[in-house]
């Protein structure tokens, strides 16, 4: 089950990456219906199939090159759903053997909700609110599958007699790690809103935007208007330039906050790590953060090349996973200091009595 959960995590990363690719090649409406494509299981390609499809959807003629990215994304998402359903079925069947049940069932329910968001993304014509929620749902699914995988691997791993790590001076870092995880989630949400409103190209130079450190006329109220109404086709976005610049600048500022926060946090943790066994987890977060920042800079400098933009989305998932891994590894540290303090207090009370 741990191996299948690991496969599900890898599939979730693939689905998120394919979703980014579909969006970046403007194929989000490559198929105007759901779950098929113009009423077919695959993208219509023969002359007769294309004629039937165009008759069914006269307002959106068939574009094979945009239909395939959308359908490949759906096939991958469907495969992930089948793997998650299998995990849940296995967990229910073997629940008396100590296999976790509630988390796989919750993930199954969430996958169904995510499928509904995928449907609404198409039927509501890329309504930004739904697109952003669908993107966040993908990252949430990935996070839940990662937690399940770590738990299953811990259960499957035999107990060892090796010396266990000590919490040492890192015992008090847990709130700061949770704060860092929250910052990463918020930055991913900003990235989702940036993508949903096609604001990544609003600024095309660094470190300034449109030749200014703080562009004049930025409209944050318009840029972060979450009441955009259903109806228009949002392919390419409907916001004005000032609104998109406001979104882009906010996303840049968020990246700077994440960089400074984790730069300080990881430096302190590295200096005080001692015999905690967190070396690799700290290095992983630092490496992923550095790569993600470089990819973000490359996106602006080279005007959103497809490969770099897709990698930037995938590395966002990597950043989330690496932080979750660091938090989980930190939680496994024994609370030696707390235990020692408790024993000391107990001995003192007994001596006084």
Tab-separated table of C-alpha atoms in Angstrom:
chain	number	residue	atom	x	y	z
A	1	UNK	CA	0.000	0.000	0.000
A	2	UNK	CA	2.926	2.336	0.699
A	3	UNK	CA	4.239	1.722	-2.821
A	4	UNK	CA	0.850	2.459	-4.361
A	5	UNK	CA	0.558	5.626	-2.304
A	6	UNK	CA	3.997	6.689	-3.569
A	7	UNK	CA	2.801	6.049	-7.118
A	8	UNK	CA	-0.255	8.211	-6.385
A	9	UNK	CA	2.012	11.061	-5.240
A	10	UNK	CA	4.034	10.847	-8.451
A	11	UNK	CA	0.839	10.768	-10.506
A	12	UNK	CA	-0.470	13.816	-8.657
A	13	UNK	CA	2.706	15.715	-9.579
A	14	UNK	CA	2.228	14.631	-13.204
A	15	UNK	CA	-1.408	15.787	-13.166
A	16	UNK	CA	-0.437	19.195	-11.717
A	17	UNK	CA	2.318	19.550	-14.337
A	18	UNK	CA	-0.033	18.565	-17.166
A	19	UNK	CA	-2.586	21.043	-15.862
A	20	UNK	CA	0.014	23.799	-16.043
A	21	UNK	CA	0.978	22.723	-19.576
A	22	UNK	CA	-2.670	22.724	-20.665
A	23	UNK	CA	-3.209	26.201	-19.269
A	24	UNK	CA	0.017	27.635	-20.702
A	25	UNK	CA	-0.754	26.447	-24.255
A	26	UNK	CA	-4.236	28.019	-23.884
A	27	UNK	CA	-5.926	24.626	-24.197
A	28	UNK	CA	-8.133	24.910	-21.121
A	29	UNK	CA	-11.177	24.961	-23.387
A	30	UNK	CA	-9.706	22.624	-25.994
A	31	UNK	CA	-12.745	20.451	-25.351
A	32	UNK	CA	-15.904	22.469	-24.604
A	33	UNK	CA	-17.661	19.610	-22.795
A	34	UNK	CA	-16.810	17.224	-19.971
A	35	UNK	CA	-15.693	14.453	-19.422
A	36	UNK	CA	-15.461	13.684	-23.137
A	37	UNK	CA	-14.312	15.870	-26.005
A	38	UNK	CA	-17.102	17.082	-28.302
A	39	UNK	CA	-19.072	14.025	-27.178
A	40	UNK	CA	-16.237	11.597	-28.026
A	41	UNK	CA	-13.908	9.662	-25.736
A	42	UNK	CA	-10.910	11.082	-27.585
A	43	UNK	CA	-10.259	14.209	-29.598
A	44	UNK	CA	-12.125	13.934	-32.933
A	45	UNK	CA	-9.649	13.739	-35.812
A	46	UNK	CA	-11.333	12.160	-38.822
A	47	UNK	CA	-13.279	14.390	-41.174
A	48	UNK	CA	-16.596	12.786	-40.241
A	49	UNK	CA	-15.929	13.070	-36.490
A	50	UNK	CA	-14.852	16.699	-36.809
A	51	UNK	CA	-17.992	17.480	-38.811
A	52	UNK	CA	-20.171	15.921	-36.102
A	53	UNK	CA	-18.257	17.785	-33.365
A	54	UNK	CA	-18.597	21.123	-35.142
A	55	UNK	CA	-22.302	20.520	-35.545
A	56	UNK	CA	-22.635	19.828	-31.820
A	57	UNK	CA	-20.607	22.874	-30.761
A	58	UNK	CA	-20.792	25.422	-33.592
A	59	UNK	CA	-19.399	28.216	-31.390
A	60	UNK	CA	-16.172	26.320	-30.663
A	61	UNK	CA	-14.787	24.604	-33.775
A	62	UNK	CA	-12.490	21.651	-33.261
A	63	UNK	CA	-8.831	22.475	-32.692
A	64	UNK	CA	-7.006	19.167	-32.479
A	65	UNK	CA	-3.766	20.719	-31.207
A	66	UNK	CA	-5.602	22.205	-28.217
A	67	UNK	CA	-7.895	19.262	-27.665
A	68	UNK	CA	-5.140	16.755	-26.965
A	69	UNK	CA	-3.457	18.607	-24.064
A	70	UNK	CA	-6.848	18.880	-22.369
A	71	UNK	CA	-7.695	15.204	-22.869
A	72	UNK	CA	-4.229	13.972	-21.831
A	73	UNK	CA	-4.658	15.950	-18.622
A	74	UNK	CA	-8.060	14.316	-18.067
A	75	UNK	CA	-6.705	10.827	-18.740
A	76	UNK	CA	-3.934	11.366	-16.178
A	77	UNK	CA	-6.407	12.745	-13.633
A	78	UNK	CA	-8.710	9.780	-14.218
A	79	UNK	CA	-5.819	7.362	-13.690
A	80	UNK	CA	-4.971	9.107	-10.426
A	81	UNK	CA	-8.596	8.781	-9.347
A	82	UNK	CA	-8.542	5.030	-9.998
A	83	UNK	CA	-5.357	4.625	-7.945
A	84	UNK	CA	-6.885	6.608	-5.052
A	85	UNK	CA	-10.077	4.526	-5.172
A	86	UNK	CA	-7.962	1.363	-5.073
A	87	UNK	CA	-6.078	2.661	-2.035
A	88	UNK	CA	-9.348	3.365	-0.249
A	89	UNK	CA	-10.746	-0.066	-1.117
A	90	UNK	CA	-7.579	-1.764	0.127
A	91	UNK	CA	-7.637	0.268	3.337
A	92	UNK	CA	-11.258	-0.652	4.064
A	93	UNK	CA	-10.631	-4.322	3.316
A	94	UNK	CA	-7.566	-4.488	5.600
A	95	UNK	CA	-8.675	-2.022	8.273
A	96	UNK	CA	-8.285	-4.619	11.036
A	97	UNK	CA	-4.573	-4.958	10.272
A	98	UNK	CA	-3.798	-1.439	11.388
A	99	UNK	CA	-3.996	0.144	7.944
A	100	UNK	CA	-5.164	3.802	8.075
A	101	UNK	CA	-8.714	4.108	6.750
A	102	UNK	CA	-10.034	7.601	7.399
A	103	UNK	CA	-7.350	9.439	5.429
A	104	UNK	CA	-7.702	7.304	2.246
A	105	UNK	CA	-11.488	7.700	2.403
A	106	UNK	CA	-11.158	11.453	2.872
A	107	UNK	CA	-8.795	11.669	-0.115
A	108	UNK	CA	-11.322	9.707	-2.179
A	109	UNK	CA	-14.048	12.181	-1.319
A	110	UNK	CA	-11.756	15.080	-2.097
A	111	UNK	CA	-10.858	13.553	-5.481
A	112	UNK	CA	-14.564	13.540	-6.358
A	113	UNK	CA	-14.789	17.222	-5.386
A	114	UNK	CA	-11.700	17.946	-7.464
A	115	UNK	CA	-13.313	16.209	-10.440
A	116	UNK	CA	-16.325	18.483	-10.019
A	117	UNK	CA	-14.011	21.514	-10.052
A	118	UNK	CA	-12.467	20.167	-13.254
A	119	UNK	CA	-15.905	19.938	-14.829
A	120	UNK	CA	-16.865	23.457	-13.701
A	121	UNK	CA	-13.567	24.799	-15.046
A	122	UNK	CA	-14.765	23.822	-18.523
A	123	UNK	CA	-18.502	24.423	-18.237
A	124	UNK	CA	-18.009	27.863	-16.635
A	125	UNK	CA	-15.454	28.813	-19.306
A	126	UNK	CA	-12.365	29.167	-17.099
A	127	UNK	CA	-14.081	31.311	-14.469
A	128	UNK	CA	-11.034	32.500	-12.440
A	129	UNK	CA	-12.496	31.630	-9.052
A	130	UNK	CA	-13.070	28.014	-10.068
A	131	UNK	CA	-9.746	27.760	-11.911
A	132	UNK	CA	-7.864	28.966	-8.821
A	133	UNK	CA	-9.785	26.585	-6.547
A	134	UNK	CA	-9.126	23.726	-8.971
A	135	UNK	CA	-5.390	24.468	-8.883
A	136	UNK	CA	-5.401	24.649	-5.089
A	137	UNK	CA	-7.390	21.422	-4.994
A	138	UNK	CA	-4.653	19.707	-6.969
A	139	UNK	CA	-2.008	20.837	-4.486
A	140	UNK	CA	-4.252	19.790	-1.596
A	141	UNK	CA	-4.673	16.333	-3.108
A	142	UNK	CA	-0.903	16.078	-3.485
A	143	UNK	CA	-0.372	17.118	0.136
A	144	UNK	CA	-2.871	14.581	1.463
A	145	UNK	CA	-1.340	11.776	-0.594
A	146	UNK	CA	2.106	12.748	0.661
A	147	UNK	CA	0.949	12.578	4.276
A	148	UNK	CA	-0.611	9.176	3.606
A	149	UNK	CA	2.593	7.922	1.988
A	150	UNK	CA	4.793	9.085	4.861
A	151	UNK	CA	2.453	7.464	7.365
A	152	UNK	CA	2.332	4.167	5.484
A	153	UNK	CA	6.094	4.053	5.048
A	154	UNK	CA	6.560	4.704	8.757
A	155	UNK	CA	4.185	1.838	9.557
A	156	UNK	CA	5.901	-0.497	7.095
A	157	UNK	CA	9.410	0.320	8.266
A	158	UNK	CA	10.670	-2.196	10.862
A	159	UNK	CA	11.805	-0.905	14.216
A	160	UNK	CA	15.572	-0.480	14.497
A	161	UNK	CA	17.840	-0.490	17.482
A	162	UNK	CA	19.964	2.354	16.151
A	163	UNK	CA	20.436	5.454	18.225
A	164	UNK	CA	17.410	7.702	17.874
A	165	UNK	CA	17.877	11.377	17.012
A	166	UNK	CA	17.454	14.000	19.677
A	167	UNK	CA	15.370	17.132	19.443
A	168	UNK	CA	18.115	19.285	20.892
A	169	UNK	CA	17.855	22.988	20.168
A	170	UNK	CA	15.303	22.413	17.377
A	171	UNK	CA	12.505	21.538	19.764
A	172	UNK	CA	11.036	25.038	19.652
A	173	UNK	CA	10.981	25.407	15.861
A	174	UNK	CA	7.647	23.692	15.274
A	175	UNK	CA	5.476	26.865	15.251
A	176	UNK	CA	7.923	28.500	12.843
A	177	UNK	CA	7.771	25.494	10.534
A	178	UNK	CA	3.984	25.649	10.521
A	179	UNK	CA	4.250	29.355	9.775
A	180	UNK	CA	6.536	28.587	6.841
A	181	UNK	CA	4.118	25.970	5.543
A	182	UNK	CA	1.304	28.526	5.719
A	183	UNK	CA	3.421	31.028	3.773
A	184	UNK	CA	4.080	28.440	1.059
A	185	UNK	CA	0.360	27.670	0.796
A	186	UNK	CA	-0.474	31.379	0.522
A	187	UNK	CA	2.191	31.851	-2.151
A	188	UNK	CA	0.784	28.899	-4.099
A	189	UNK	CA	-2.663	30.495	-3.813
A	190	UNK	CA	-1.213	33.734	-5.211
A	191	UNK	CA	0.357	31.751	-8.030
A	192	UNK	CA	-2.988	30.093	-8.749
A	193	UNK	CA	-4.721	33.481	-8.916
A	194	UNK	CA	-1.922	34.818	-11.120
A	195	UNK	CA	-2.331	31.899	-13.526
A	196	UNK	CA	-6.139	32.017	-13.494
A	197	UNK	CA	-6.070	35.692	-14.521
A	198	UNK	CA	-3.150	35.422	-16.971
A	199	UNK	CA	-1.131	37.960	-14.977
A	200	UNK	CA	2.267	36.282	-15.332
A	201	UNK	CA	3.135	38.457	-18.352
A	202	UNK	CA	2.018	41.730	-16.749
A	203	UNK	CA	5.640	42.585	-15.873
A	204	UNK	CA	8.383	41.716	-18.317
A	205	UNK	CA	11.552	42.976	-16.607
A	206	UNK	CA	13.418	42.679	-13.313
A	207	UNK	CA	13.718	43.985	-10.684
A	208	UNK	CA	11.334	46.717	-11.785
A	209	UNK	CA	7.969	46.413	-13.494
A	210	UNK	CA	7.224	48.601	-16.494
A	211	UNK	CA	10.294	50.653	-15.590
A	212	UNK	CA	9.101	51.417	-12.050
A	213	UNK	CA	9.761	49.911	-8.636
A	214	UNK	CA	6.127	50.483	-7.665
A	215	UNK	CA	4.103	50.848	-10.895
A	216	UNK	CA	1.626	53.688	-10.907
A	217	UNK	CA	-2.035	52.907	-11.385
A	218	UNK	CA	-1.948	49.390	-9.930
A	219	UNK	CA	-5.533	48.401	-9.161
A	220	UNK	CA	-5.496	45.865	-6.319
A	221	UNK	CA	-9.257	46.049	-5.875
A	222	UNK	CA	-9.821	45.087	-9.493
A	223	UNK	CA	-6.988	42.550	-9.536
A	224	UNK	CA	-8.274	40.676	-6.506
A	225	UNK	CA	-11.954	40.949	-7.340
A	226	UNK	CA	-13.343	37.522	-6.446
A	227	UNK	CA	-16.853	38.447	-7.583
A	228	UNK	CA	-16.232	38.221	-11.318
A	229	UNK	CA	-19.509	36.985	-12.755
A	230	UNK	CA	-20.184	33.778	-14.641
A	231	UNK	CA	-20.839	34.064	-18.342
A	232	UNK	CA	-17.895	35.484	-20.314
A	233	UNK	CA	-15.231	33.272	-21.807
A	234	UNK	CA	-12.228	33.862	-19.510
A	235	UNK	CA	-9.677	32.289	-21.843
A	236	UNK	CA	-6.880	34.859	-21.898
A	237	UNK	CA	-8.351	36.717	-18.925
A	238	UNK	CA	-10.806	39.603	-18.571
A	239	UNK	CA	-8.936	41.884	-16.134
A	240	UNK	CA	-7.437	45.165	-17.269
A	241	UNK	CA	-3.682	45.783	-17.291
A	242	UNK	CA	-3.626	47.632	-13.947
A	243	UNK	CA	-5.342	44.743	-12.199
A	244	UNK	CA	-2.951	42.191	-13.647
A	245	UNK	CA	0.081	44.248	-12.662
A	246	UNK	CA	-1.248	44.385	-9.079
A	247	UNK	CA	-1.547	40.592	-9.019
A	248	UNK	CA	1.921	40.110	-10.473
A	249	UNK	CA	3.576	42.506	-8.014
A	250	UNK	CA	1.810	40.829	-5.095
A	251	UNK	CA	3.090	37.454	-6.253
A	252	UNK	CA	6.633	38.867	-6.459
A	253	UNK	CA	6.398	40.320	-2.959
A	254	UNK	CA	5.101	36.995	-1.685
A	255	UNK	CA	8.099	35.233	-3.206
A	256	UNK	CA	10.446	37.665	-1.453
A	257	UNK	CA	8.720	37.061	1.883
A	258	UNK	CA	9.008	33.282	1.459
A	259	UNK	CA	12.680	33.599	0.472
A	260	UNK	CA	13.616	35.790	3.459
A	261	UNK	CA	11.556	33.725	5.915
A	262	UNK	CA	12.984	30.373	4.878
A	263	UNK	CA	16.462	31.803	4.432
A	264	UNK	CA	16.487	32.831	8.088
A	265	UNK	CA	14.631	29.752	9.365
A	266	UNK	CA	16.754	27.189	7.548
A	267	UNK	CA	19.984	28.963	8.545
A	268	UNK	CA	19.033	28.852	12.218
A	269	UNK	CA	17.915	25.227	11.993
A	270	UNK	CA	21.133	24.228	10.240
A	271	UNK	CA	23.327	25.838	12.900
A	272	UNK	CA	21.388	24.200	15.732
A	273	UNK	CA	20.554	20.868	14.093
A	274	UNK	CA	22.922	18.799	16.220
A	275	UNK	CA	22.058	15.092	16.189
A	276	UNK	CA	18.510	15.524	14.936
A	277	UNK	CA	18.863	13.765	11.588
A	278	UNK	CA	17.200	16.687	9.786
A	279	UNK	CA	20.227	17.516	7.620
A	280	UNK	CA	18.814	16.103	4.391
A	281	UNK	CA	15.348	17.588	4.949
A	282	UNK	CA	16.815	21.064	5.522
A	283	UNK	CA	19.056	20.747	2.460
A	284	UNK	CA	16.087	19.616	0.357
A	285	UNK	CA	13.949	22.636	1.244
A	286	UNK	CA	16.862	25.007	0.614
A	287	UNK	CA	17.643	23.452	-2.780
A	288	UNK	CA	14.019	23.431	-3.952
A	289	UNK	CA	13.535	27.031	-2.798
A	290	UNK	CA	16.638	28.174	-4.705
A	291	UNK	CA	15.536	26.389	-7.883
A	292	UNK	CA	12.013	27.789	-7.614
A	293	UNK	CA	13.260	31.363	-7.227
A	294	UNK	CA	15.575	30.951	-10.228
A	295	UNK	CA	12.726	29.545	-12.321
A	296	UNK	CA	10.529	32.478	-11.327
A	297	UNK	CA	13.227	34.934	-12.387
A	298	UNK	CA	13.753	33.058	-15.660
A	299	UNK	CA	10.023	33.253	-16.369
A	300	UNK	CA	10.167	37.043	-16.341
A	301	UNK	CA	13.550	37.494	-18.020
A	302	UNK	CA	12.795	35.122	-20.910
A	303	UNK	CA	9.088	36.060	-21.221
A	304	UNK	CA	7.407	32.887	-19.956
A	305	UNK	CA	9.018	30.128	-22.066
A	306	UNK	CA	6.800	27.053	-21.937
A	307	UNK	CA	9.369	24.652	-20.445
A	308	UNK	CA	10.397	27.091	-17.714
A	309	UNK	CA	6.804	27.995	-16.852
A	310	UNK	CA	5.788	24.336	-16.565
A	311	UNK	CA	8.872	23.621	-14.429
A	312	UNK	CA	7.980	26.585	-12.205
A	313	UNK	CA	4.547	25.079	-11.534
A	314	UNK	CA	6.001	21.629	-10.902
A	315	UNK	CA	8.641	23.044	-8.555
A	316	UNK	CA	5.862	24.795	-6.632
A	317	UNK	CA	4.578	21.322	-5.876
A	318	UNK	CA	8.116	20.290	-4.969
A	319	UNK	CA	8.417	23.204	-2.548
A	320	UNK	CA	5.189	22.210	-0.831
A	321	UNK	CA	6.256	18.575	-0.557
A	322	UNK	CA	9.712	19.403	0.773
A	323	UNK	CA	8.293	21.642	3.510
A	324	UNK	CA	5.717	19.007	4.457
A	325	UNK	CA	8.520	16.449	4.653
A	326	UNK	CA	10.592	18.728	6.898
A	327	UNK	CA	7.605	19.340	9.185
A	328	UNK	CA	6.872	15.605	9.437
A	329	UNK	CA	10.502	14.763	10.141
A	330	UNK	CA	10.606	17.432	12.836
A	331	UNK	CA	7.440	16.057	14.430
A	332	UNK	CA	9.080	12.649	14.766
A	333	UNK	CA	11.816	14.049	16.991
A	334	UNK	CA	11.436	12.830	20.580
A	335	UNK	CA	10.505	15.515	23.055
A	336	UNK	CA	13.534	14.847	25.226
A	337	UNK	CA	13.599	18.228	26.865
A	338	UNK	CA	9.930	18.083	27.819
A	339	UNK	CA	10.281	14.568	29.148
A	340	UNK	CA	13.344	15.502	31.193
A	341	UNK	CA	11.555	18.502	32.655
A	342	UNK	CA	8.557	16.366	33.578
A	343	UNK	CA	10.721	13.745	35.323
A	344	UNK	CA	12.609	16.458	37.216
A	345	UNK	CA	9.355	18.005	38.413
A	346	UNK	CA	8.030	14.630	39.511
A	347	UNK	CA	11.211	13.832	41.499
A	348	UNK	CA	11.092	17.266	43.133
A	349	UNK	CA	7.466	16.801	44.152
A	350	UNK	CA	8.196	13.352	45.583
A	351	UNK	CA	11.169	14.699	47.534
A	352	UNK	CA	9.066	17.526	48.954
A	353	UNK	CA	6.367	15.087	49.964
